[in-house]
Amino acid sequence: MEKLDEENCGPNGTKPLSFFRTNIKVIKSVYLDVEEREAIREELKNHFDTLLYHPVGNNLYCCFIKWRAVISKCRFTFLIRIVKDAYELRLRNNFDLHCMDDWKQKDDEPVRGYNRRYRQRLIELYPDFMNKLYRMTNNRSDEANFLRTEIVGNYIASLKNELVDIMPIFKRNEKSLEIVMETAEYYEKEWAERKKRR
C-alpha cells in the first residue's frame, strides 16, 4: 500500500484521492471476500489512519477521522464510500474556475493536443469532471450546469482567435466540453483546408 507524503499531495488535494483509490484496490485484491474484510475492519481502518496521517492536517485525513468518529461501527466499505464522497464534495465546492483563465492554446499546438492537455489539467483540479461535467447529462442541477457552461466558455476563450472566429455559437443545451472539443477539432481541419485553397 502507498503512503501519503508532502511530495504527492497534488494541486487542490486530488492526489490523495488517487492514493485512496489505489489502496482500496490493494485491500480488495488481498481480501477478496467482503466478510473477510469486515472481520478485520478495525485493523483496516487503523491502516488507513496511518496511511493518510502525513502530511499532517491534510484534508482527506481530516475527512476520514471525522467520518470514522461519526459512524464508528459501520462496515469498512461503507466508511470508505462515505469518506470518498464527502472528500469529492469538498473538492467540488472548492473548485476555482478563475484558475483556468490563463490556460491558452499554444501557437503551434494542434487542437487535439490542446484538448488532451486541457482535460489533463482539469482532471488534476477536479478528479471526477469526466463523469460530472465533460458530457451532457440529464442532470438539471443548477450548480453542475453552471460549472459546465463556465468551463465551456473558458475553453472557447482559450482557443486561437482565428479558430474561435469560424466556430459556431453553441446553444445552451449543446454546451458540453465533449461537444465543443470535437467541434473545435473539426473546424481546425476546415480552417487548414481553407488556408491551402488560398
PDB file of C-alpha atoms in Angstrom:
ATOM      1  CA  MET A   1       0.000   0.000   0.000  1.00  0.00           C
ATOM      2  CA  GLU A   2       1.135   3.540  -0.685  1.00  0.00           C
ATOM      3  CA  LYS A   3       1.635   6.192   1.944  1.00  0.00           C
ATOM      4  CA  LEU A   4       0.727   9.841   1.534  1.00  0.00           C
ATOM      5  CA  ASP A   5       3.533  12.386   1.884  1.00  0.00           C
ATOM      6  CA  GLU A   6       4.118  16.059   1.096  1.00  0.00           C
ATOM      7  CA  GLU A   7       5.546  15.346  -2.361  1.00  0.00           C
ATOM      8  CA  ASN A   8       2.449  13.560  -3.639  1.00  0.00           C
ATOM      9  CA  CYS A   9      -0.289  15.830  -2.327  1.00  0.00           C
ATOM     10  CA  GLY A  10      -1.012  17.386  -5.718  1.00  0.00           C
ATOM     11  CA  PRO A  11      -2.969  20.531  -6.620  1.00  0.00           C
ATOM     12  CA  ASN A  12      -6.224  21.052  -4.721  1.00  0.00           C
ATOM     13  CA  GLY A  13      -5.729  17.764  -2.866  1.00  0.00           C
ATOM     14  CA  THR A  14      -6.533  15.488  -5.794  1.00  0.00           C
ATOM     15  CA  LYS A  15      -3.506  13.215  -5.434  1.00  0.00           C
ATOM     16  CA  PRO A  16      -4.726  11.915  -2.051  1.00  0.00           C
ATOM     17  CA  LEU A  17      -7.866  10.700  -3.821  1.00  0.00           C
ATOM     18  CA  SER A  18      -5.819   8.638  -6.267  1.00  0.00           C
ATOM     19  CA  PHE A  19      -3.760   7.158  -3.424  1.00  0.00           C
ATOM     20  CA  PHE A  20      -7.012   6.442  -1.613  1.00  0.00           C
ATOM     21  CA  ARG A  21      -8.357   4.559  -4.652  1.00  0.00           C
ATOM     22  CA  THR A  22      -5.067   2.674  -5.141  1.00  0.00           C
ATOM     23  CA  ASN A  23      -5.036   1.459  -1.546  1.00  0.00           C
ATOM     24  CA  ILE A  24      -8.668   0.334  -1.738  1.00  0.00           C
ATOM     25  CA  LYS A  25      -7.799  -1.730  -4.827  1.00  0.00           C
ATOM     26  CA  VAL A  26      -4.895  -3.328  -2.950  1.00  0.00           C
ATOM     27  CA  ILE A  27      -7.122  -4.213   0.002  1.00  0.00           C
ATOM     28  CA  LYS A  28      -9.803  -5.659  -2.272  1.00  0.00           C
ATOM     29  CA  SER A  29      -7.236  -7.733  -4.167  1.00  0.00           C
ATOM     30  CA  VAL A  30      -5.747  -9.156  -0.942  1.00  0.00           C
ATOM     31  CA  TYR A  31      -9.088  -9.661   0.815  1.00  0.00           C
ATOM     32  CA  LEU A  32     -11.427 -10.705  -1.982  1.00  0.00           C
ATOM     33  CA  ASP A  33     -14.290 -11.682   0.291  1.00  0.00           C
ATOM     34  CA  VAL A  34     -16.359  -8.890   1.881  1.00  0.00           C
ATOM     35  CA  GLU A  35     -16.841 -10.919   5.074  1.00  0.00           C
ATOM     36  CA  GLU A  36     -13.085 -11.370   5.358  1.00  0.00           C
ATOM     37  CA  ARG A  37     -12.579  -7.597   5.074  1.00  0.00           C
ATOM     38  CA  GLU A  38     -15.307  -6.915   7.601  1.00  0.00           C
ATOM     39  CA  ALA A  39     -13.788  -9.372  10.093  1.00  0.00           C
ATOM     40  CA  ILE A  40     -10.708  -7.140  10.242  1.00  0.00           C
ATOM     41  CA  ARG A  41     -12.401  -3.807   9.578  1.00  0.00           C
ATOM     42  CA  GLU A  42     -10.946  -2.040  12.641  1.00  0.00           C
ATOM     43  CA  GLU A  43      -7.463  -3.152  11.596  1.00  0.00           C
ATOM     44  CA  LEU A  44      -8.093  -1.840   8.056  1.00  0.00           C
ATOM     45  CA  LYS A  45      -9.398   1.454   9.434  1.00  0.00           C
ATOM     46  CA  ASN A  46      -6.229   1.750  11.540  1.00  0.00           C
ATOM     47  CA  HIS A  47      -4.092   1.090   8.445  1.00  0.00           C
ATOM     48  CA  PHE A  48      -5.896   3.877   6.597  1.00  0.00           C
ATOM     49  CA  ASP A  49      -5.420   6.166   9.557  1.00  0.00           C
ATOM     50  CA  THR A  50      -1.654   5.539   9.365  1.00  0.00           C
ATOM     51  CA  LEU A  51      -1.505   5.876   5.578  1.00  0.00           C
ATOM     52  CA  LEU A  52      -3.426   9.149   5.482  1.00  0.00           C
ATOM     53  CA  TYR A  53      -1.818  10.802   8.505  1.00  0.00           C
ATOM     54  CA  HIS A  54       1.022  12.506   6.596  1.00  0.00           C
ATOM     55  CA  PRO A  55       1.259  15.292   5.673  1.00  0.00           C
ATOM     56  CA  VAL A  56      -0.225  16.429   8.951  1.00  0.00           C
ATOM     57  CA  GLY A  57      -3.565  18.190   8.558  1.00  0.00           C
ATOM     58  CA  ASN A  58      -4.315  17.065   5.002  1.00  0.00           C
ATOM     59  CA  ASN A  59      -7.992  17.340   4.126  1.00  0.00           C
ATOM     60  CA  LEU A  60      -8.505  13.686   3.249  1.00  0.00           C
ATOM     61  CA  TYR A  61      -7.174  12.589   6.639  1.00  0.00           C
ATOM     62  CA  CYS A  62      -9.403  15.129   8.416  1.00  0.00           C
ATOM     63  CA  CYS A  63     -12.398  13.847   6.455  1.00  0.00           C
ATOM     64  CA  PHE A  64     -11.511  10.215   7.290  1.00  0.00           C
ATOM     65  CA  ILE A  65     -11.133  10.942  11.035  1.00  0.00           C
ATOM     66  CA  LYS A  66     -14.395  12.890  11.148  1.00  0.00           C
ATOM     67  CA  TRP A  67     -16.473  10.181   9.461  1.00  0.00           C
ATOM     68  CA  ARG A  68     -14.742   7.358  11.329  1.00  0.00           C
ATOM     69  CA  ALA A  69     -15.808   9.016  14.600  1.00  0.00           C
ATOM     70  CA  VAL A  70     -19.354   9.751  13.407  1.00  0.00           C
ATOM     71  CA  ILE A  71     -20.057   6.237  12.109  1.00  0.00           C
ATOM     72  CA  SER A  72     -17.584   4.224  14.171  1.00  0.00           C
ATOM     73  CA  LYS A  73     -19.375   0.864  13.990  1.00  0.00           C
ATOM     74  CA  CYS A  74     -20.083   0.895  10.257  1.00  0.00           C
ATOM     75  CA  ARG A  75     -18.743  -1.536   7.681  1.00  0.00           C
ATOM     76  CA  PHE A  76     -15.327  -0.715   6.257  1.00  0.00           C
ATOM     77  CA  THR A  77     -16.587  -0.422   2.661  1.00  0.00           C
ATOM     78  CA  PHE A  78     -19.399   1.914   3.758  1.00  0.00           C
ATOM     79  CA  LEU A  79     -16.943   4.169   5.614  1.00  0.00           C
ATOM     80  CA  ILE A  80     -14.668   4.308   2.575  1.00  0.00           C
ATOM     81  CA  ARG A  81     -17.572   5.215   0.273  1.00  0.00           C
ATOM     82  CA  ILE A  82     -18.778   7.966   2.647  1.00  0.00           C
ATOM     83  CA  VAL A  83     -15.278   9.428   3.053  1.00  0.00           C
ATOM     84  CA  LYS A  84     -14.643   9.358  -0.700  1.00  0.00           C
ATOM     85  CA  ASP A  85     -17.986  11.059  -1.469  1.00  0.00           C
ATOM     86  CA  ALA A  86     -17.517  13.673   1.267  1.00  0.00           C
ATOM     87  CA  TYR A  87     -13.981  14.444   0.105  1.00  0.00           C
ATOM     88  CA  GLU A  88     -15.031  14.751  -3.547  1.00  0.00           C
ATOM     89  CA  LEU A  89     -17.857  17.091  -2.497  1.00  0.00           C
ATOM     90  CA  ARG A  90     -15.331  19.209  -0.629  1.00  0.00           C
ATOM     91  CA  LEU A  91     -13.099  19.329  -3.737  1.00  0.00           C
ATOM     92  CA  ARG A  92     -16.052  20.336  -5.927  1.00  0.00           C
ATOM     93  CA  ASN A  93     -17.058  23.085  -3.523  1.00  0.00           C
ATOM     94  CA  ASN A  94     -13.508  24.471  -3.549  1.00  0.00           C
ATOM     95  CA  PHE A  95     -13.114  24.235  -7.335  1.00  0.00           C
ATOM     96  CA  ASP A  96     -11.878  27.625  -8.603  1.00  0.00           C
ATOM     97  CA  LEU A  97     -12.926  28.447 -12.160  1.00  0.00           C
ATOM     98  CA  HIS A  98     -10.680  31.519 -12.269  1.00  0.00           C
ATOM     99  CA  CYS A  99      -7.511  29.415 -12.161  1.00  0.00           C
ATOM    100  CA  MET A 100      -8.406  28.374 -15.738  1.00  0.00           C
ATOM    101  CA  ASP A 101      -8.415  31.939 -17.071  1.00  0.00           C
ATOM    102  CA  ASP A 102      -4.783  31.846 -18.225  1.00  0.00           C
ATOM    103  CA  TRP A 103      -5.000  28.461 -19.994  1.00  0.00           C
ATOM    104  CA  LYS A 104      -4.335  29.096 -23.686  1.00  0.00           C
ATOM    105  CA  GLN A 105      -3.746  27.046 -26.806  1.00  0.00           C
ATOM    106  CA  LYS A 106      -0.145  27.490 -27.937  1.00  0.00           C
ATOM    107  CA  ASP A 107       0.511  28.941 -31.414  1.00  0.00           C
ATOM    108  CA  ASP A 108       1.963  25.713 -32.803  1.00  0.00           C
ATOM    109  CA  GLU A 109      -0.320  23.361 -30.836  1.00  0.00           C
ATOM    110  CA  PRO A 110      -2.983  21.360 -32.685  1.00  0.00           C
ATOM    111  CA  VAL A 111      -6.444  21.320 -31.128  1.00  0.00           C
ATOM    112  CA  ARG A 112      -6.267  17.585 -30.398  1.00  0.00           C
ATOM    113  CA  GLY A 113      -3.057  18.079 -28.373  1.00  0.00           C
ATOM    114  CA  TYR A 114      -4.541  21.089 -26.600  1.00  0.00           C
ATOM    115  CA  ASN A 115      -7.696  19.121 -25.776  1.00  0.00           C
ATOM    116  CA  ARG A 116      -5.583  16.388 -24.208  1.00  0.00           C
ATOM    117  CA  ARG A 117      -3.616  18.933 -22.153  1.00  0.00           C
ATOM    118  CA  TYR A 118      -6.780  20.809 -21.152  1.00  0.00           C
ATOM    119  CA  ARG A 119      -8.540  17.630 -19.994  1.00  0.00           C
ATOM    120  CA  GLN A 120      -5.466  16.547 -18.024  1.00  0.00           C
ATOM    121  CA  ARG A 121      -5.249  19.873 -16.189  1.00  0.00           C
ATOM    122  CA  LEU A 122      -8.969  19.762 -15.494  1.00  0.00           C
ATOM    123  CA  ILE A 123      -8.671  16.235 -14.076  1.00  0.00           C
ATOM    124  CA  GLU A 124      -5.931  17.474 -11.733  1.00  0.00           C
ATOM    125  CA  LEU A 125      -8.234  20.207 -10.457  1.00  0.00           C
ATOM    126  CA  TYR A 126     -11.448  18.223 -10.433  1.00  0.00           C
ATOM    127  CA  PRO A 127     -10.924  14.424 -10.435  1.00  0.00           C
ATOM    128  CA  ASP A 128     -14.463  13.433 -11.358  1.00  0.00           C
ATOM    129  CA  PHE A 129     -15.061  16.038 -14.054  1.00  0.00           C
ATOM    130  CA  MET A 130     -15.195  13.395 -16.839  1.00  0.00           C
ATOM    131  CA  ASN A 131     -18.330  11.943 -15.271  1.00  0.00           C
ATOM    132  CA  LYS A 132     -19.900  15.138 -13.986  1.00  0.00           C
ATOM    133  CA  LEU A 133     -19.012  17.968 -16.357  1.00  0.00           C
ATOM    134  CA  TYR A 134     -17.477  16.678 -19.590  1.00  0.00           C
ATOM    135  CA  ARG A 135     -20.535  15.147 -21.225  1.00  0.00           C
ATOM    136  CA  MET A 136     -24.118  16.299 -21.480  1.00  0.00           C
ATOM    137  CA  THR A 137     -26.288  14.722 -18.806  1.00  0.00           C
ATOM    138  CA  ASN A 138     -29.912  14.782 -17.763  1.00  0.00           C
ATOM    139  CA  ASN A 139     -28.779  16.355 -14.504  1.00  0.00           C
ATOM    140  CA  ARG A 140     -30.717  19.582 -14.117  1.00  0.00           C
ATOM    141  CA  SER A 141     -28.675  20.722 -11.123  1.00  0.00           C
ATOM    142  CA  ASP A 142     -28.002  24.452 -11.423  1.00  0.00           C
ATOM    143  CA  GLU A 143     -24.510  24.014  -9.957  1.00  0.00           C
ATOM    144  CA  ALA A 144     -23.483  21.319 -12.465  1.00  0.00           C
ATOM    145  CA  ASN A 145     -24.966  23.260 -15.397  1.00  0.00           C
ATOM    146  CA  PHE A 146     -23.295  26.491 -14.281  1.00  0.00           C
ATOM    147  CA  LEU A 147     -19.893  24.782 -13.984  1.00  0.00           C
ATOM    148  CA  ARG A 148     -20.331  23.004 -17.319  1.00  0.00           C
ATOM    149  CA  THR A 149     -21.217  26.274 -19.078  1.00  0.00           C
ATOM    150  CA  GLU A 150     -18.351  28.191 -17.443  1.00  0.00           C
ATOM    151  CA  ILE A 151     -15.807  25.503 -18.332  1.00  0.00           C
ATOM    152  CA  VAL A 152     -17.007  25.526 -21.954  1.00  0.00           C
ATOM    153  CA  GLY A 153     -16.781  29.333 -22.047  1.00  0.00           C
ATOM    154  CA  ASN A 154     -13.231  29.265 -20.655  1.00  0.00           C
ATOM    155  CA  TYR A 155     -12.241  26.584 -23.163  1.00  0.00           C
ATOM    156  CA  ILE A 156     -13.586  28.513 -26.174  1.00  0.00           C
ATOM    157  CA  ALA A 157     -11.879  31.709 -24.985  1.00  0.00           C
ATOM    158  CA  SER A 158      -8.576  29.831 -24.688  1.00  0.00           C
ATOM    159  CA  LEU A 159      -8.519  28.701 -28.343  1.00  0.00           C
ATOM    160  CA  LYS A 160      -6.660  30.579 -31.089  1.00  0.00           C
ATOM    161  CA  ASN A 161      -8.647  33.618 -32.268  1.00  0.00           C
ATOM    162  CA  GLU A 162      -8.803  32.504 -35.902  1.00  0.00           C
ATOM    163  CA  LEU A 163     -10.421  29.236 -34.806  1.00  0.00           C
ATOM    164  CA  VAL A 164     -12.933  30.911 -32.495  1.00  0.00           C
ATOM    165  CA  ASP A 165     -13.953  33.245 -35.345  1.00  0.00           C
ATOM    166  CA  ILE A 166     -15.120  30.384 -37.587  1.00  0.00           C
ATOM    167  CA  MET A 167     -16.714  28.160 -34.917  1.00  0.00           C
ATOM    168  CA  PRO A 168     -20.499  28.258 -34.458  1.00  0.00           C
ATOM    169  CA  ILE A 169     -22.239  29.709 -31.443  1.00  0.00           C
ATOM    170  CA  PHE A 170     -23.436  26.872 -29.223  1.00  0.00           C
ATOM    171  CA  LYS A 171     -26.965  26.637 -27.889  1.00  0.00           C
ATOM    172  CA  ARG A 172     -27.336  26.253 -24.145  1.00  0.00           C
ATOM    173  CA  ASN A 173     -28.270  22.563 -24.414  1.00  0.00           C
ATOM    174  CA  GLU A 174     -25.168  21.875 -26.570  1.00  0.00           C
ATOM    175  CA  LYS A 175     -22.729  23.356 -24.090  1.00  0.00           C
ATOM    176  CA  SER A 176     -20.632  20.405 -23.013  1.00  0.00           C
ATOM    177  CA  LEU A 177     -16.870  20.222 -23.220  1.00  0.00           C
ATOM    178  CA  GLU A 178     -17.086  16.991 -25.205  1.00  0.00           C
ATOM    179  CA  ILE A 179     -19.185  18.561 -27.997  1.00  0.00           C
ATOM    180  CA  VAL A 180     -17.181  21.799 -28.096  1.00  0.00           C
ATOM    181  CA  MET A 181     -13.819  19.981 -28.216  1.00  0.00           C
ATOM    182  CA  GLU A 182     -14.978  17.754 -31.083  1.00  0.00           C
ATOM    183  CA  THR A 183     -16.324  20.816 -32.902  1.00  0.00           C
ATOM    184  CA  ALA A 184     -13.011  22.655 -32.427  1.00  0.00           C
ATOM    185  CA  GLU A 185     -11.116  19.701 -33.937  1.00  0.00           C
ATOM    186  CA  TYR A 186     -13.480  19.669 -36.928  1.00  0.00           C
ATOM    187  CA  TYR A 187     -13.178  23.428 -37.531  1.00  0.00           C
ATOM    188  CA  GLU A 188      -9.398  23.303 -37.213  1.00  0.00           C
ATOM    189  CA  LYS A 189      -9.379  20.896 -40.187  1.00  0.00           C
ATOM    190  CA  GLU A 190     -11.756  23.216 -42.074  1.00  0.00           C
ATOM    191  CA  TRP A 191      -9.509  26.184 -41.332  1.00  0.00           C
ATOM    192  CA  ALA A 192      -6.403  24.283 -42.534  1.00  0.00           C
ATOM    193  CA  GLU A 193      -8.187  23.368 -45.794  1.00  0.00           C
ATOM    194  CA  ARG A 194      -9.234  26.995 -46.358  1.00  0.00           C
ATOM    195  CA  LYS A 195      -5.623  28.106 -45.935  1.00  0.00           C
ATOM    196  CA  LYS A 196      -4.476  25.533 -48.522  1.00  0.00           C
ATOM    197  CA  ARG A 197      -7.029  26.771 -51.080  1.00  0.00           C
ATOM    198  CA  ARG A 198      -5.795  30.365 -50.853  1.00  0.00           C
TER     199      ARG A 198
END
